[in-house]
Amino acid sequence: MKKKTAMIVSLAVGTLMFTTTAFAEVVSKSGYDQAKEAMKYSADNYTSKLSSYTVDVSFALKDNGTVISSQNSVNKYDLKKLSCENTTTTVEGKEKNEGFYYRDKAGYISYNNKDGIYHVTEQKINDDKFWINNPFKQKEAGDLEKIADAFIGNLKDSVVASDNSDGSKEFSGSLNEAQIPTLANAIVSYQLKRQFGFYSNNQNNPNNQDNKSLMPKITQDIFVKDLKGKMTVDKNGLVQNILGTGVLYGKDDAGKEHSLTFEVLAKAYDVNKTVINKPDLNGKKVEKTVIEDNTKISNPELYIGTYKNNIFIKKDGKFKKIGERVVSIDKITEKNISGSYSEEYLKGYEDYAAKAKSFKFNAVFDKNIYNANFTYTNSEGKNIKGNIGMNYGFPRLYFDFDNARSGVSADGNAIFDGEFDKVID
């Protein structure tokens, strides 16, 4: 979806949230409780209890009866296999875009008709949790519910709750412009001006030079004209569909009137019957990316070997190499990394060599496999702490001591840093 379309949808959905909150959250006291419990029960089931389901969401935005933006999205979810599939068609004016997204524990596949490429991401991470969160279990849910209750006030009476013969329930209602709170209109007007007032019709928008927006530049007399909503809960207590419509009225700079009508319909079906199959990409144009598991070490033998960096001094206005620091990695496990460290100096620098360090280490990984700490005893019998950092994916590591002073050795003359490159034949 283009950025402008996303903004349009954001505005409409934001307005619709006001509507659905009024319709589904605050009916009469008994209806209010029933609707709220149905929504909480459904959210819990759709995110953790059901085995599979499909949700079809359609959106349309019209300006004076002409469709300027629409989107349809079919979303399939399998909670047992931790997989999902999303097919989206977006139309903005005469421009039509199609997208596809697939996800399972092994990775992701995405596609859009613009580049015609299936982008495949393989992940070696243990992703064993469903990635859709229950909004009613978020930390801020309780506070938002209280704010919505206080904001809506007497609009509770605008909703009608009814029981159907098949055991389902229906909540519906409508609000006209006289019933819309002044604060709600002020918020909608502010958001409309902020998001579209300066950038609509491709004016003064440096990021939208190629695609002229169909969204009118409404800047005057903006208010919500009417809102309608309906929510159906099936006999099992699950929200089955939600329908919302609304009209925003306003004028552009030339005084032309605009009625922006938005319609949103969401339907859930094939509960516990939805089947998702991984797409066959044979013969397709594919680009692949691999995400390594950052909690495990793959191919540890790849990093076993010798690593070196230079020891140098500044002399006669030049850098002069006087030796090397050597780290040898002998073994790597998920718990520790072991090996040896030594310093080797060139002939003529025996004074430095007399102070050279040489020891074996067994470093223990702390919270991850990238950083390990060790302690060794020097020639004076003191315990010195050190650190080794692995740069997996590259023949490089970091190795140094806690008492190192900005890469300067103990005598304050020889210079080195903590980065070591692997010796590659």
Short mmCIF file of C-alpha atoms in Angstrom, two decimals, residues 13-341:
data_model
loop_
_atom_site.label_atom_id
_atom_site.label_comp_id
_atom_site.label_asym_id
_atom_site.label_seq_id
_atom_site.Cartn_x
_atom_site.Cartn_y
_atom_site.Cartn_z
CA VAL A 13 -9.92 3.67 10.86
CA GLY A 14 -9.14 6.20 13.58
CA THR A 15 -12.56 7.76 13.08
CA LEU A 16 -14.16 4.33 12.90
CA MET A 17 -12.57 3.40 16.23
CA PHE A 18 -14.61 6.19 17.75
CA THR A 19 -17.74 4.73 16.15
CA THR A 20 -17.19 1.09 17.03
CA THR A 21 -16.24 2.01 20.57
CA ALA A 22 -19.55 3.81 20.92
CA PHE A 23 -21.47 0.95 19.32
CA ALA A 24 -19.75 -2.06 20.80
CA GLU A 25 -18.36 -0.84 24.08
CA VAL A 26 -21.12 1.25 25.59
CA VAL A 27 -24.66 0.23 24.92
CA SER A 28 -27.04 0.05 27.88
CA LYS A 29 -25.38 -1.28 30.99
CA SER A 30 -26.30 -4.92 30.26
CA GLY A 31 -25.57 -4.51 26.54
CA TYR A 32 -22.33 -2.79 27.36
CA ASP A 33 -21.21 -5.70 29.50
CA GLN A 34 -22.31 -8.26 26.91
CA ALA A 35 -20.53 -6.52 24.05
CA LYS A 36 -17.36 -5.97 26.02
CA GLU A 37 -17.23 -9.57 27.16
CA ALA A 38 -17.87 -10.76 23.59
CA MET A 39 -14.99 -8.66 22.28
CA LYS A 40 -12.62 -9.80 25.02
CA TYR A 41 -13.68 -13.42 24.60
CA SER A 42 -13.23 -13.20 20.82
CA ALA A 43 -9.82 -11.50 21.08
CA ASP A 44 -8.62 -14.26 23.41
CA ASN A 45 -9.88 -17.01 21.09
CA TYR A 46 -8.61 -15.47 17.86
CA THR A 47 -5.12 -15.03 19.32
CA SER A 48 -4.69 -18.21 21.37
CA LYS A 49 -7.56 -20.73 21.39
CA LEU A 50 -8.84 -21.39 17.86
CA SER A 51 -6.91 -23.69 15.54
CA SER A 52 -7.48 -21.62 12.39
CA TYR A 53 -9.69 -18.95 10.82
CA THR A 54 -9.96 -16.46 7.95
CA VAL A 55 -10.63 -12.73 8.17
CA ASP A 56 -11.74 -10.72 5.14
CA VAL A 57 -11.38 -6.95 5.48
CA SER A 58 -12.64 -4.48 2.87
CA PHE A 59 -12.24 -0.72 2.92
CA ALA A 60 -13.43 2.01 0.55
CA LEU A 61 -13.12 5.79 0.60
CA LYS A 62 -15.28 7.98 -1.65
CA ASP A 63 -15.22 11.67 -2.44
CA ASN A 64 -18.68 12.96 -3.42
CA GLY A 65 -19.65 9.44 -4.43
CA THR A 66 -16.50 8.64 -6.46
CA VAL A 67 -14.20 5.91 -5.08
CA ILE A 68 -10.72 7.35 -4.61
CA SER A 69 -9.20 4.52 -2.61
CA SER A 70 -10.13 0.93 -1.77
CA GLN A 71 -8.51 -2.15 -0.36
CA ASN A 72 -9.45 -5.76 0.15
CA SER A 73 -7.39 -8.10 2.29
CA VAL A 74 -7.96 -11.81 2.89
CA ASN A 75 -6.03 -13.03 5.92
CA LYS A 76 -5.70 -16.69 6.87
CA TYR A 77 -4.30 -17.85 10.20
CA ASP A 78 -3.30 -21.29 11.50
CA LEU A 79 -2.47 -21.09 15.20
CA LYS A 80 -1.38 -24.73 15.45
CA LYS A 81 1.12 -24.58 12.60
CA LEU A 82 2.00 -20.93 13.37
CA SER A 83 1.41 -19.91 9.79
CA CYS A 84 -0.49 -17.16 8.03
CA GLU A 85 -1.28 -15.99 4.52
CA ASN A 86 -2.30 -12.52 3.41
CA THR A 87 -3.51 -11.46 -0.04
CA THR A 88 -4.14 -7.74 -0.54
CA THR A 89 -5.50 -5.74 -3.47
CA THR A 90 -5.31 -1.95 -3.29
CA VAL A 91 -6.84 0.46 -5.80
CA GLU A 92 -6.15 4.18 -5.74
CA GLY A 93 -7.77 5.92 -8.67
CA LYS A 94 -6.70 3.94 -11.74
CA GLU A 95 -3.67 2.43 -10.04
CA LYS A 96 -4.03 -1.15 -8.83
CA ASN A 97 -1.50 -2.96 -6.66
CA GLU A 98 -1.52 -6.57 -5.50
CA GLY A 99 0.50 -8.03 -2.68
CA PHE A 100 1.02 -11.41 -1.05
CA TYR A 101 2.56 -12.40 2.27
CA TYR A 102 3.16 -15.83 3.80
CA ARG A 103 4.70 -16.70 7.15
CA ASP A 104 5.49 -19.85 9.09
CA LYS A 105 8.08 -20.96 11.64
CA ALA A 106 10.70 -21.34 8.90
CA GLY A 107 10.44 -17.79 7.57
CA TYR A 108 8.59 -15.31 5.36
CA ILE A 109 7.59 -14.88 1.72
CA SER A 110 6.42 -11.53 0.34
CA TYR A 111 5.45 -10.42 -3.15
CA ASN A 112 4.02 -7.38 -4.90
CA ASN A 113 3.16 -6.93 -8.52
CA LYS A 114 5.41 -3.89 -8.91
CA ASP A 115 8.73 -5.75 -8.83
CA GLY A 116 7.36 -9.24 -9.52
CA ILE A 117 9.88 -10.78 -7.12
CA TYR A 118 9.15 -13.27 -4.34
CA HIS A 119 11.27 -12.14 -1.41
CA VAL A 120 12.02 -15.20 0.71
CA THR A 121 13.45 -14.88 4.21
CA GLU A 122 14.58 -18.10 5.85
CA GLN A 123 15.03 -17.87 9.60
CA LYS A 124 16.90 -20.26 11.82
CA ILE A 125 15.38 -18.67 14.90
CA ASN A 126 13.10 -20.78 17.07
CA ASP A 127 9.88 -18.82 16.50
CA ASP A 128 7.35 -20.91 18.43
CA LYS A 129 4.83 -18.26 19.51
CA PHE A 130 1.86 -16.77 17.71
CA TRP A 131 2.76 -13.23 16.68
CA ILE A 132 -0.70 -11.59 16.95
CA ASN A 133 -1.20 -10.13 20.42
CA ASN A 134 -4.46 -9.79 22.31
CA PRO A 135 -5.11 -6.01 22.53
CA PHE A 136 -7.07 -6.44 25.75
CA LYS A 137 -3.99 -7.90 27.45
CA GLN A 138 -1.70 -4.99 26.62
CA LYS A 139 -0.54 -2.83 29.54
CA GLU A 140 -2.38 0.27 28.36
CA ALA A 141 -5.69 -1.51 27.62
CA GLY A 142 -7.34 -0.68 30.95
CA ASP A 143 -6.51 3.02 30.77
CA LEU A 144 -7.70 3.30 27.17
CA GLU A 145 -10.98 1.64 28.10
CA LYS A 146 -11.58 4.19 30.87
CA ILE A 147 -10.76 7.08 28.53
CA ALA A 148 -13.19 5.74 25.91
CA ASP A 149 -15.97 5.38 28.51
CA ALA A 150 -15.49 8.94 29.75
CA PHE A 151 -15.22 10.36 26.22
CA ILE A 152 -18.41 8.74 24.89
CA GLY A 153 -20.64 9.64 27.81
CA ASN A 154 -24.33 9.72 26.88
CA LEU A 155 -23.75 8.12 23.47
CA LYS A 156 -24.40 4.81 25.25
CA ASP A 157 -28.09 5.22 24.44
CA SER A 158 -27.43 5.38 20.69
CA VAL A 159 -26.81 1.64 20.40
CA VAL A 160 -29.42 -1.10 20.07
CA ALA A 161 -28.68 -4.67 21.18
CA SER A 162 -30.83 -7.55 19.97
CA ASP A 163 -30.92 -11.37 20.17
CA ASN A 164 -31.46 -13.42 17.02
CA SER A 165 -33.37 -16.73 16.82
CA ASP A 166 -30.21 -18.68 15.91
CA GLY A 167 -28.52 -17.65 19.16
CA SER A 168 -26.43 -14.86 17.69
CA LYS A 169 -26.47 -11.27 18.92
CA GLU A 170 -26.40 -8.00 17.04
CA PHE A 171 -25.29 -4.55 18.19
CA SER A 172 -26.11 -1.62 15.91
CA GLY A 173 -26.61 2.11 15.96
CA SER A 174 -26.18 5.42 14.21
CA LEU A 175 -25.15 8.95 15.09
CA ASN A 176 -25.98 12.14 13.21
CA GLU A 177 -23.98 15.34 13.21
CA ALA A 178 -25.96 16.80 16.11
CA GLN A 179 -24.99 13.84 18.30
CA ILE A 180 -21.26 13.88 17.52
CA PRO A 181 -19.33 15.41 20.44
CA THR A 182 -17.60 18.72 19.76
CA LEU A 183 -14.31 17.25 20.92
CA ALA A 184 -14.58 14.39 18.41
CA ASN A 185 -15.13 16.84 15.56
CA ALA A 186 -12.19 18.95 16.71
CA ILE A 187 -9.90 15.90 16.74
CA VAL A 188 -11.05 14.75 13.29
CA SER A 189 -10.62 18.25 11.86
CA TYR A 190 -7.13 18.55 13.30
CA GLN A 191 -6.03 15.16 12.00
CA LEU A 192 -7.48 15.78 8.54
CA LYS A 193 -5.70 19.12 8.22
CA ARG A 194 -2.47 17.73 9.66
CA GLN A 195 -2.29 14.65 7.45
CA PHE A 196 -3.80 15.94 4.22
CA GLY A 197 -4.12 19.69 4.32
CA PHE A 198 -0.55 20.43 3.28
CA TYR A 199 0.20 17.44 1.06
CA SER A 200 -2.98 16.63 -0.86
CA ASN A 201 -3.16 17.09 -4.62
CA ASN A 202 0.66 16.67 -4.67
CA GLN A 203 1.19 20.24 -3.44
CA ASN A 204 4.38 21.01 -1.51
CA ASN A 205 5.02 17.32 -0.93
CA PRO A 206 8.62 16.43 -1.81
CA ASN A 207 7.92 12.73 -1.28
CA ASN A 208 5.01 12.50 -3.71
CA GLN A 209 6.23 13.90 -6.99
CA ASP A 210 5.22 10.99 -9.20
CA ASN A 211 1.75 10.08 -7.95
CA LYS A 212 -0.87 12.78 -7.68
CA SER A 213 -3.12 12.06 -4.70
CA LEU A 214 -6.86 11.83 -5.26
CA MET A 215 -7.51 12.95 -1.70
CA PRO A 216 -9.07 16.45 -1.79
CA LYS A 217 -7.38 19.21 0.15
CA ILE A 218 -10.05 19.90 2.76
CA THR A 219 -9.23 22.83 5.00
CA GLN A 220 -12.54 24.42 6.10
CA ASP A 221 -15.73 23.59 8.01
CA ILE A 222 -14.66 20.01 8.74
CA PHE A 223 -16.98 17.83 10.80
CA VAL A 224 -18.29 14.27 11.09
CA LYS A 225 -21.69 14.24 9.40
CA ASP A 226 -22.92 10.79 10.40
CA LEU A 227 -21.73 7.39 11.58
CA LYS A 228 -23.30 3.97 11.42
CA GLY A 229 -22.12 0.66 12.78
CA LYS A 230 -23.12 -2.94 13.27
CA MET A 231 -21.46 -5.87 15.02
CA THR A 232 -22.65 -9.48 14.97
CA VAL A 233 -21.65 -12.08 17.55
CA ASP A 234 -22.36 -15.72 16.66
CA LYS A 235 -23.98 -18.30 18.96
CA ASN A 236 -20.54 -19.37 20.19
CA GLY A 237 -19.80 -15.89 21.47
CA LEU A 238 -17.32 -14.95 18.71
CA VAL A 239 -17.47 -11.63 16.86
CA GLN A 240 -18.43 -12.66 13.32
CA ASN A 241 -18.48 -9.38 11.43
CA ILE A 242 -18.21 -5.64 11.93
CA LEU A 243 -19.58 -3.05 9.51
CA GLY A 244 -18.88 0.65 9.85
CA THR A 245 -19.71 3.62 7.64
CA GLY A 246 -19.24 7.31 8.11
CA VAL A 247 -19.27 10.64 6.32
CA LEU A 248 -16.79 13.48 6.85
CA TYR A 249 -17.83 16.86 5.46
CA GLY A 250 -15.59 19.78 4.58
CA LYS A 251 -14.59 22.40 2.02
CA ASP A 252 -11.38 22.91 0.07
CA ASP A 253 -9.57 26.23 -0.37
CA ALA A 254 -11.84 27.11 -3.29
CA GLY A 255 -14.95 26.60 -1.20
CA LYS A 256 -15.99 23.38 -2.97
CA GLU A 257 -17.91 21.00 -0.74
CA HIS A 258 -16.69 17.45 -0.19
CA SER A 259 -18.41 14.50 1.46
CA LEU A 260 -15.82 11.85 2.25
CA THR A 261 -17.56 8.54 2.79
CA PHE A 262 -15.69 5.59 4.22
CA GLU A 263 -16.90 2.03 4.54
CA VAL A 264 -15.21 -0.78 6.44
CA LEU A 265 -16.36 -4.40 6.59
CA ALA A 266 -14.56 -7.17 8.47
CA LYS A 267 -15.78 -10.77 8.38
CA ALA A 268 -14.44 -13.87 10.13
CA TYR A 269 -15.24 -17.29 8.69
CA ASP A 270 -13.93 -20.85 8.17
CA VAL A 271 -13.24 -21.01 11.91
CA ASN A 272 -11.20 -24.15 12.65
CA LYS A 273 -11.51 -25.05 8.94
CA THR A 274 -9.00 -22.70 7.28
CA VAL A 275 -6.21 -24.43 5.38
CA ILE A 276 -2.92 -22.68 4.51
CA ASN A 277 -0.45 -24.12 2.01
CA LYS A 278 3.06 -22.82 1.48
CA PRO A 279 3.28 -21.31 -2.02
CA ASP A 280 5.12 -23.21 -4.75
CA LEU A 281 7.85 -20.90 -6.08
CA ASN A 282 9.13 -23.16 -8.85
CA GLY A 283 9.65 -21.04 -11.95
CA LYS A 284 9.21 -17.81 -9.99
CA LYS A 285 11.72 -14.98 -9.63
CA VAL A 286 13.07 -15.36 -6.09
CA GLU A 287 15.45 -13.39 -3.86
CA LYS A 288 16.49 -15.17 -0.67
CA THR A 289 17.76 -13.91 2.69
CA VAL A 290 18.80 -16.03 5.68
CA ILE A 291 18.45 -14.91 9.31
CA GLU A 292 20.73 -16.83 11.64
CA ASP A 293 19.58 -17.97 15.06
CA ASN A 294 21.21 -15.52 17.48
CA THR A 295 20.73 -17.92 20.40
CA LYS A 296 22.76 -20.75 18.89
CA ILE A 297 26.14 -21.09 17.21
CA SER A 298 25.97 -22.50 13.71
CA ASN A 299 29.15 -23.99 12.24
CA PRO A 300 31.38 -23.26 15.29
CA GLU A 301 34.31 -24.91 13.50
CA LEU A 302 34.22 -21.98 11.07
CA TYR A 303 35.57 -19.72 13.81
CA ILE A 304 38.22 -22.04 15.24
CA GLY A 305 41.74 -20.92 14.32
CA THR A 306 44.24 -18.09 14.74
CA TYR A 307 43.44 -14.37 14.90
CA LYS A 308 46.00 -11.54 14.87
CA ASN A 309 46.34 -7.79 15.12
CA ASN A 310 49.32 -5.46 15.00
CA ILE A 311 51.24 -3.84 17.83
CA PHE A 312 52.83 -0.60 16.71
CA ILE A 313 54.47 2.58 17.91
CA LYS A 314 54.74 6.15 16.64
CA LYS A 315 58.30 6.94 15.61
CA ASP A 316 59.73 9.71 13.44
CA GLY A 317 56.25 10.83 12.42
CA LYS A 318 55.25 7.34 11.24
CA PHE A 319 53.47 4.22 12.51
CA LYS A 320 55.94 1.38 12.92
CA LYS A 321 54.95 -2.26 13.49
CA ILE A 322 56.83 -3.86 16.36
CA GLY A 323 54.87 -7.09 16.85
CA GLU A 324 51.58 -8.92 16.86
CA ARG A 325 48.93 -10.00 19.32
CA VAL A 326 47.70 -13.53 18.69
CA VAL A 327 44.45 -15.16 19.81
CA SER A 328 43.99 -18.87 19.08
CA ILE A 329 40.46 -20.27 19.37
CA ASP A 330 40.52 -24.00 20.13
CA LYS A 331 36.89 -24.77 21.00
CA ILE A 332 33.48 -23.07 20.92
CA THR A 333 30.30 -24.35 22.56
CA GLU A 334 27.04 -22.63 23.49
CA LYS A 335 28.41 -22.15 27.03
CA ASN A 336 32.02 -21.12 26.57
CA ILE A 337 34.93 -20.42 24.25
CA SER A 338 38.48 -21.52 25.01
CA GLY A 339 41.93 -20.90 23.59
CA SER A 340 45.13 -18.96 24.20
CA TYR A 341 46.53 -15.44 23.96
#
